């Protein structure tokens, strides 16, 4: 069964350092999502791509976070500089193109970030 | 702003007990509704979804949910839980735009 791949699974960094997370969606999925999940809360959408275009990044802290999906396939989320409050689980999900708002999202295992 | 409320953060049940997890959302228009589940050590996965038709939706593993438009609710139910249902359950709502909003989740622990 096809899965969403994410790496690394765990990342420990010091504040003010740069970190990057990678996501490879299920083949053929046009929509890719990056979520942040703080302990005890539900996933919060950071950015959503349709192919290579950003369709929603309203909750992305753009002074320090950036995301790209250059060829409309895999994606990278970067934080520079990292802050203590960025410690969280970063989830990637993908879904098909048709009727996006009704499509099932398939989640990867996540990257757990700890900023010291 | 749209929001999703899950009433219980933690629920503890014995096996064979009935389950109902509450979910309410704040939005007056057309909604698409989802329940996702995360079993220990596994990825978030879809349990069931509703976007039109019969407001009683059946999902995997014997779960069902009922959409009550007048109450802005989409409660999850299962008549008899098993130890293997121990997991975290998330209600999610899409209001027809791009963004899906998740509730804070309910941790269910089923005692064997």
PDB file of C-alpha atoms in Angstrom:
ATOM      1  CA  UNK A   1       0.000   0.000   0.000  1.00  0.00           C
ATOM      2  CA  UNK A   2       1.360   3.420  -0.985  1.00  0.00           C
ATOM      3  CA  UNK A   3       2.350   5.686   1.884  1.00  0.00           C
ATOM      4  CA  UNK A   4       3.441   9.250   2.474  1.00  0.00           C
ATOM      5  CA  UNK A   5       7.134   9.323   3.347  1.00  0.00           C
ATOM      6  CA  UNK A   6       8.730  11.853   5.670  1.00  0.00           C
ATOM      7  CA  UNK A   7      12.266  12.392   6.870  1.00  0.00           C
ATOM      8  CA  UNK A   8      13.839  12.726   9.280  1.00  0.00           C
ATOM      9  CA  UNK A   9      11.580  11.071  11.844  1.00  0.00           C
ATOM     10  CA  UNK A  10      13.216  12.944  14.708  1.00  0.00           C
ATOM     11  CA  UNK A  11      15.243  16.136  14.811  1.00  0.00           C
ATOM     12  CA  UNK A  12      16.923  17.855  17.735  1.00  0.00           C
ATOM     13  CA  UNK A  13      18.347  21.288  17.106  1.00  0.00           C
ATOM     14  CA  UNK A  14      19.406  24.356  19.015  1.00  0.00           C
ATOM     15  CA  UNK A  15      17.486  27.577  18.775  1.00  0.00           C
ATOM     16  CA  UNK A  16      18.582  29.908  15.986  1.00  0.00           C
ATOM     17  CA  UNK A  17      19.673  26.954  13.843  1.00  0.00           C
ATOM     18  CA  UNK A  18      18.060  26.053  10.538  1.00  0.00           C
ATOM     19  CA  UNK A  19      16.085  22.826  10.076  1.00  0.00           C
ATOM     20  CA  UNK A  20      14.475  21.233   7.049  1.00  0.00           C
ATOM     21  CA  UNK A  21      11.894  18.500   6.682  1.00  0.00           C
ATOM     22  CA  UNK A  22      11.144  16.468   3.568  1.00  0.00           C
ATOM     23  CA  UNK A  23       7.929  14.867   2.378  1.00  0.00           C
ATOM     24  CA  UNK A  24       7.200  12.547  -0.532  1.00  0.00           C
ATOM     25  CA  UNK A  25       3.446  12.204  -1.115  1.00  0.00           C
ATOM     26  CA  UNK A  26       1.604   9.226  -2.530  1.00  0.00           C
ATOM     27  CA  UNK A  27       2.292   8.996  -6.247  1.00  0.00           C
ATOM     28  CA  UNK A  28      -0.267  10.881  -8.293  1.00  0.00           C
ATOM     29  CA  UNK A  29      -1.599  12.945  -5.413  1.00  0.00           C
ATOM     30  CA  UNK A  30      -1.882  16.568  -6.511  1.00  0.00           C
ATOM     31  CA  UNK A  31      -2.539  18.094  -3.102  1.00  0.00           C
ATOM     32  CA  UNK A  32       0.088  18.207  -0.373  1.00  0.00           C
ATOM     33  CA  UNK A  33      -0.351  19.557   3.142  1.00  0.00           C
ATOM     34  CA  UNK A  34       2.043  20.471   5.934  1.00  0.00           C
ATOM     35  CA  UNK A  35       0.583  20.485   9.439  1.00  0.00           C
ATOM     36  CA  UNK A  36       2.054  21.316  12.830  1.00  0.00           C
ATOM     37  CA  UNK A  37       0.743  19.395  15.820  1.00  0.00           C
ATOM     38  CA  UNK A  38       1.598  20.681  19.263  1.00  0.00           C
ATOM     39  CA  UNK A  39       1.285  18.167  22.088  1.00  0.00           C
ATOM     40  CA  UNK A  40      -2.316  17.907  23.235  1.00  0.00           C
ATOM     41  CA  UNK A  41      -3.731  19.656  20.191  1.00  0.00           C
ATOM     42  CA  UNK A  42      -5.002  18.684  16.775  1.00  0.00           C
ATOM     43  CA  UNK A  43      -3.058  19.217  13.545  1.00  0.00           C
ATOM     44  CA  UNK A  44      -2.958  22.845  12.370  1.00  0.00           C
ATOM     45  CA  UNK A  45      -2.504  23.527   8.665  1.00  0.00           C
ATOM     46  CA  UNK A  46       0.657  25.465   7.854  1.00  0.00           C
ATOM     47  CA  UNK A  47       0.630  25.301   4.063  1.00  0.00           C
ATOM     48  CA  UNK A  48      -1.283  23.520   1.303  1.00  0.00           C
ATOM     49  CA  UNK A  49      -0.074  22.957  -2.256  1.00  0.00           C
ATOM     50  CA  UNK A  50      -2.032  22.084  -5.355  1.00  0.00           C
ATOM     51  CA  UNK A  51       0.648  20.703  -7.666  1.00  0.00           C
ATOM     52  CA  UNK A  52       3.490  23.235  -7.296  1.00  0.00           C
ATOM     53  CA  UNK A  53       1.281  26.177  -6.304  1.00  0.00           C
ATOM     54  CA  UNK A  54       0.512  27.332  -2.783  1.00  0.00           C
ATOM     55  CA  UNK A  55      -3.262  27.515  -2.225  1.00  0.00           C
ATOM     56  CA  UNK A  56      -3.209  28.351   1.496  1.00  0.00           C
ATOM     57  CA  UNK A  57      -0.331  29.514   3.663  1.00  0.00           C
ATOM     58  CA  UNK A  58      -2.289  31.840   5.905  1.00  0.00           C
ATOM     59  CA  UNK A  59      -1.038  30.150   9.092  1.00  0.00           C
ATOM     60  CA  UNK A  60       2.594  29.830   8.001  1.00  0.00           C
ATOM     61  CA  UNK A  61       4.909  32.153  10.010  1.00  0.00           C
ATOM     62  CA  UNK A  62       6.565  33.515   6.930  1.00  0.00           C
ATOM     63  CA  UNK A  63       9.303  35.377   8.759  1.00  0.00           C
ATOM     64  CA  UNK A  64      10.926  32.065   9.641  1.00  0.00           C
ATOM     65  CA  UNK A  65       9.097  29.274   7.799  1.00  0.00           C
ATOM     66  CA  UNK A  66       9.247  28.504   4.097  1.00  0.00           C
ATOM     67  CA  UNK A  67       7.877  25.667   2.009  1.00  0.00           C
ATOM     68  CA  UNK A  68       8.354  24.629  -1.566  1.00  0.00           C
ATOM     69  CA  UNK A  69       7.162  21.950  -3.956  1.00  0.00           C
ATOM     70  CA  UNK A  70       9.139  22.868  -7.035  1.00  0.00           C
ATOM     71  CA  UNK A  71       8.149  20.055  -9.376  1.00  0.00           C
ATOM     72  CA  UNK A  72       4.767  19.366  -7.861  1.00  0.00           C
ATOM     73  CA  UNK A  73       5.901  16.109  -6.298  1.00  0.00           C
ATOM     74  CA  UNK A  74       7.981  16.094  -3.103  1.00  0.00           C
ATOM     75  CA  UNK A  75       8.144  19.056  -0.751  1.00  0.00           C
ATOM     76  CA  UNK A  76      10.477  20.673   1.767  1.00  0.00           C
ATOM     77  CA  UNK A  77       9.507  22.695   4.830  1.00  0.00           C
ATOM     78  CA  UNK A  78      12.234  24.862   6.337  1.00  0.00           C
ATOM     79  CA  UNK A  79      12.521  26.775   9.578  1.00  0.00           C
ATOM     80  CA  UNK A  80      15.225  29.416   9.953  1.00  0.00           C
ATOM     81  CA  UNK A  81      15.929  30.323  12.675  1.00  0.00           C
ATOM     82  CA  UNK A  82      14.288  27.745  14.890  1.00  0.00           C
ATOM     83  CA  UNK A  83      12.742  28.937  18.157  1.00  0.00           C
ATOM     84  CA  UNK A  84      11.877  27.009  21.322  1.00  0.00           C
ATOM     85  CA  UNK A  85       8.161  27.299  20.522  1.00  0.00           C
ATOM     86  CA  UNK A  86       8.663  25.431  17.247  1.00  0.00           C
ATOM     87  CA  UNK A  87       9.017  22.135  19.122  1.00  0.00           C
ATOM     88  CA  UNK A  88       6.170  20.017  17.754  1.00  0.00           C
ATOM     89  CA  UNK A  89       5.285  17.182  15.395  1.00  0.00           C
ATOM     90  CA  UNK A  90       5.324  18.227  11.739  1.00  0.00           C
ATOM     91  CA  UNK A  91       2.949  16.146   9.642  1.00  0.00           C
ATOM     92  CA  UNK A  92       2.755  15.868   5.897  1.00  0.00           C
ATOM     93  CA  UNK A  93      -0.372  14.613   4.148  1.00  0.00           C
ATOM     94  CA  UNK A  94      -1.500  14.204   0.554  1.00  0.00           C
ATOM     95  CA  UNK A  95      -4.764  13.744  -1.279  1.00  0.00           C
ATOM     96  CA  UNK A  96      -6.133  13.408  -4.788  1.00  0.00           C
ATOM     97  CA  UNK A  97      -7.193  16.320  -6.967  1.00  0.00           C
ATOM     98  CA  UNK A  98     -10.869  15.611  -7.449  1.00  0.00           C
ATOM     99  CA  UNK A  99     -13.199  17.434  -5.058  1.00  0.00           C
ATOM    100  CA  UNK A 100     -10.307  18.405  -2.839  1.00  0.00           C
ATOM    101  CA  UNK A 101     -12.411  19.369   0.111  1.00  0.00           C
ATOM    102  CA  UNK A 102     -14.007  15.926   0.204  1.00  0.00           C
ATOM    103  CA  UNK A 103     -10.896  13.920  -0.393  1.00  0.00           C
ATOM    104  CA  UNK A 104      -9.344  11.715   2.243  1.00  0.00           C
ATOM    105  CA  UNK A 105      -6.001  12.974   3.451  1.00  0.00           C
ATOM    106  CA  UNK A 106      -3.268  10.360   3.825  1.00  0.00           C
ATOM    107  CA  UNK A 107      -0.778  11.206   6.534  1.00  0.00           C
ATOM    108  CA  UNK A 108       2.883  10.391   6.888  1.00  0.00           C
ATOM    109  CA  UNK A 109       4.565   9.357  10.149  1.00  0.00           C
ATOM    110  CA  UNK A 110       5.621  12.912  10.972  1.00  0.00           C
ATOM    111  CA  UNK A 111       8.867  14.557  12.032  1.00  0.00           C
ATOM    112  CA  UNK A 112       9.173  15.250  15.734  1.00  0.00           C
ATOM    113  CA  UNK A 113      11.195  18.426  16.269  1.00  0.00           C
ATOM    114  CA  UNK A 114      12.767  19.390  19.570  1.00  0.00           C
ATOM    115  CA  UNK A 115      14.383  22.806  19.823  1.00  0.00           C
ATOM    116  CA  UNK A 116      16.778  23.263  22.729  1.00  0.00           C
TER     117      UNK A 116
ATOM    118  CA  UNK B   1     -13.478  32.023  12.536  1.00  0.00           C
ATOM    119  CA  UNK B   2     -14.442  28.421  12.004  1.00  0.00           C
ATOM    120  CA  UNK B   3     -13.656  26.077  14.870  1.00  0.00           C
ATOM    121  CA  UNK B   4     -14.104  22.474  15.915  1.00  0.00           C
ATOM    122  CA  UNK B   5     -14.771  21.429  19.510  1.00  0.00           C
ATOM    123  CA  UNK B   6     -14.294  17.957  20.888  1.00  0.00           C
ATOM    124  CA  UNK B   7     -15.894  17.800  24.289  1.00  0.00           C
ATOM    125  CA  UNK B   8     -13.808  15.159  25.981  1.00  0.00           C
ATOM    126  CA  UNK B   9     -10.037  15.156  26.033  1.00  0.00           C
ATOM    127  CA  UNK B  10      -9.841  11.733  27.661  1.00  0.00           C
ATOM    128  CA  UNK B  11     -12.330   8.865  27.811  1.00  0.00           C
ATOM    129  CA  UNK B  12     -11.821   5.585  29.668  1.00  0.00           C
ATOM    130  CA  UNK B  13     -14.160   2.678  28.957  1.00  0.00           C
ATOM    131  CA  UNK B  14     -14.282  -1.019  29.663  1.00  0.00           C
ATOM    132  CA  UNK B  15     -14.511  -3.471  26.790  1.00  0.00           C
ATOM    133  CA  UNK B  16     -18.059  -3.927  25.428  1.00  0.00           C
ATOM    134  CA  UNK B  17     -19.139  -0.484  26.648  1.00  0.00           C
ATOM    135  CA  UNK B  18     -20.785   1.851  24.186  1.00  0.00           C
ATOM    136  CA  UNK B  19     -18.882   4.863  22.905  1.00  0.00           C
ATOM    137  CA  UNK B  20     -19.978   8.317  21.871  1.00  0.00           C
ATOM    138  CA  UNK B  21     -17.449  11.066  21.203  1.00  0.00           C
ATOM    139  CA  UNK B  22     -18.797  14.551  20.718  1.00  0.00           C
ATOM    140  CA  UNK B  23     -17.830  16.945  17.955  1.00  0.00           C
ATOM    141  CA  UNK B  24     -19.313  20.366  17.310  1.00  0.00           C
ATOM    142  CA  UNK B  25     -18.274  22.911  14.717  1.00  0.00           C
ATOM    143  CA  UNK B  26     -18.988  26.567  14.194  1.00  0.00           C
ATOM    144  CA  UNK B  27     -19.983  27.323  10.599  1.00  0.00           C
ATOM    145  CA  UNK B  28     -23.405  27.965   9.134  1.00  0.00           C
ATOM    146  CA  UNK B  29     -22.835  26.836   5.554  1.00  0.00           C
ATOM    147  CA  UNK B  30     -22.138  23.568   3.758  1.00  0.00           C
ATOM    148  CA  UNK B  31     -19.586  21.390   5.516  1.00  0.00           C
ATOM    149  CA  UNK B  32     -17.630  18.240   4.846  1.00  0.00           C
ATOM    150  CA  UNK B  33     -16.978  16.266   8.019  1.00  0.00           C
ATOM    151  CA  UNK B  34     -14.339  13.711   8.912  1.00  0.00           C
ATOM    152  CA  UNK B  35     -13.220  11.538  11.782  1.00  0.00           C
ATOM    153  CA  UNK B  36      -9.585  10.486  11.786  1.00  0.00           C
ATOM    154  CA  UNK B  37      -7.970   8.034  14.185  1.00  0.00           C
ATOM    155  CA  UNK B  38      -4.390   7.556  15.331  1.00  0.00           C
ATOM    156  CA  UNK B  39      -3.632   4.175  16.864  1.00  0.00           C
ATOM    157  CA  UNK B  40      -0.528   3.964  19.083  1.00  0.00           C
ATOM    158  CA  UNK B  41       2.585   4.087  16.927  1.00  0.00           C
ATOM    159  CA  UNK B  42       0.651   4.522  13.685  1.00  0.00           C
ATOM    160  CA  UNK B  43      -0.174   7.339  11.281  1.00  0.00           C
ATOM    161  CA  UNK B  44      -3.350   9.365  11.340  1.00  0.00           C
ATOM    162  CA  UNK B  45      -5.903   7.584   9.156  1.00  0.00           C
ATOM    163  CA  UNK B  46      -9.468   8.164   8.031  1.00  0.00           C
ATOM    164  CA  UNK B  47     -12.225   6.490  10.029  1.00  0.00           C
ATOM    165  CA  UNK B  48     -15.202   7.910   8.121  1.00  0.00           C
ATOM    166  CA  UNK B  49     -16.412  11.003   6.294  1.00  0.00           C
ATOM    167  CA  UNK B  50     -19.616  12.774   5.368  1.00  0.00           C
ATOM    168  CA  UNK B  51     -20.255  15.285   2.607  1.00  0.00           C
ATOM    169  CA  UNK B  52     -23.826  14.644   1.459  1.00  0.00           C
ATOM    170  CA  UNK B  53     -26.713  12.185   1.554  1.00  0.00           C
ATOM    171  CA  UNK B  54     -27.631   9.981   4.496  1.00  0.00           C
ATOM    172  CA  UNK B  55     -26.545  11.827   7.652  1.00  0.00           C
ATOM    173  CA  UNK B  56     -25.711   8.521   9.324  1.00  0.00           C
ATOM    174  CA  UNK B  57     -22.322   7.473   8.038  1.00  0.00           C
ATOM    175  CA  UNK B  58     -20.709   4.105   8.601  1.00  0.00           C
ATOM    176  CA  UNK B  59     -16.956   3.747   8.730  1.00  0.00           C
ATOM    177  CA  UNK B  60     -14.352   1.106   9.329  1.00  0.00           C
ATOM    178  CA  UNK B  61     -14.204  -1.188  12.369  1.00  0.00           C
ATOM    179  CA  UNK B  62     -17.873  -0.754  13.297  1.00  0.00           C
ATOM    180  CA  UNK B  63     -17.760   3.006  13.825  1.00  0.00           C
ATOM    181  CA  UNK B  64     -20.529   5.326  12.706  1.00  0.00           C
ATOM    182  CA  UNK B  65     -21.226   9.042  12.974  1.00  0.00           C
ATOM    183  CA  UNK B  66     -24.370  11.101  12.675  1.00  0.00           C
ATOM    184  CA  UNK B  67     -24.477  14.563  11.158  1.00  0.00           C
ATOM    185  CA  UNK B  68     -27.112  16.726  12.853  1.00  0.00           C
ATOM    186  CA  UNK B  69     -27.161  20.005  10.978  1.00  0.00           C
ATOM    187  CA  UNK B  70     -29.405  21.813  13.473  1.00  0.00           C
ATOM    188  CA  UNK B  71     -26.952  21.041  16.269  1.00  0.00           C
ATOM    189  CA  UNK B  72     -23.777  21.600  14.225  1.00  0.00           C
ATOM    190  CA  UNK B  73     -22.665  18.200  15.453  1.00  0.00           C
ATOM    191  CA  UNK B  74     -20.986  15.105  14.059  1.00  0.00           C
ATOM    192  CA  UNK B  75     -20.715  12.671  16.961  1.00  0.00           C
ATOM    193  CA  UNK B  76     -18.830   9.406  16.626  1.00  0.00           C
ATOM    194  CA  UNK B  77     -20.367   6.206  17.995  1.00  0.00           C
ATOM    195  CA  UNK B  78     -19.604   2.550  18.425  1.00  0.00           C
ATOM    196  CA  UNK B  79     -22.006   0.178  20.217  1.00  0.00           C
ATOM    197  CA  UNK B  80     -19.350  -2.043  21.763  1.00  0.00           C
ATOM    198  CA  UNK B  81     -15.698  -1.018  22.042  1.00  0.00           C
ATOM    199  CA  UNK B  82     -12.730  -3.347  22.030  1.00  0.00           C
ATOM    200  CA  UNK B  83      -9.305  -3.010  23.600  1.00  0.00           C
ATOM    201  CA  UNK B  84      -7.923  -2.449  20.090  1.00  0.00           C
ATOM    202  CA  UNK B  85      -9.973   0.774  19.791  1.00  0.00           C
ATOM    203  CA  UNK B  86      -7.565   2.461  22.185  1.00  0.00           C
ATOM    204  CA  UNK B  87      -6.400   5.460  20.147  1.00  0.00           C
ATOM    205  CA  UNK B  88      -6.714   9.199  19.686  1.00  0.00           C
ATOM    206  CA  UNK B  89      -9.705  10.364  17.660  1.00  0.00           C
ATOM    207  CA  UNK B  90      -9.840  13.646  15.744  1.00  0.00           C
ATOM    208  CA  UNK B  91     -12.894  15.332  14.294  1.00  0.00           C
ATOM    209  CA  UNK B  92     -12.203  17.550  11.274  1.00  0.00           C
ATOM    210  CA  UNK B  93     -14.299  19.961   9.254  1.00  0.00           C
ATOM    211  CA  UNK B  94     -13.871  21.444   5.787  1.00  0.00           C
ATOM    212  CA  UNK B  95     -16.188  24.309   4.979  1.00  0.00           C
ATOM    213  CA  UNK B  96     -15.848  24.073   1.216  1.00  0.00           C
ATOM    214  CA  UNK B  97     -12.647  26.044   1.004  1.00  0.00           C
ATOM    215  CA  UNK B  98      -9.156  24.694   1.001  1.00  0.00           C
ATOM    216  CA  UNK B  99      -8.539  24.367   4.708  1.00  0.00           C
ATOM    217  CA  UNK B 100      -9.532  21.439   6.911  1.00  0.00           C
ATOM    218  CA  UNK B 101      -9.752  22.326  10.601  1.00  0.00           C
ATOM    219  CA  UNK B 102      -9.062  19.650  13.203  1.00  0.00           C
ATOM    220  CA  UNK B 103     -10.360  19.405  16.738  1.00  0.00           C
ATOM    221  CA  UNK B 104      -7.977  18.951  19.653  1.00  0.00           C
ATOM    222  CA  UNK B 105      -8.593  15.202  19.754  1.00  0.00           C
ATOM    223  CA  UNK B 106     -10.007  12.727  22.267  1.00  0.00           C
ATOM    224  CA  UNK B 107      -7.812  10.055  23.766  1.00  0.00           C
ATOM    225  CA  UNK B 108      -9.762   6.835  24.253  1.00  0.00           C
ATOM    226  CA  UNK B 109      -8.432   4.137  26.544  1.00  0.00           C
ATOM    227  CA  UNK B 110     -10.277   0.827  26.598  1.00  0.00           C
ATOM    228  CA  UNK B 111      -9.638  -1.430  29.583  1.00  0.00           C
ATOM    229  CA  UNK B 112      -9.431  -5.123  28.761  1.00  0.00           C
TER     230      UNK B 112
END
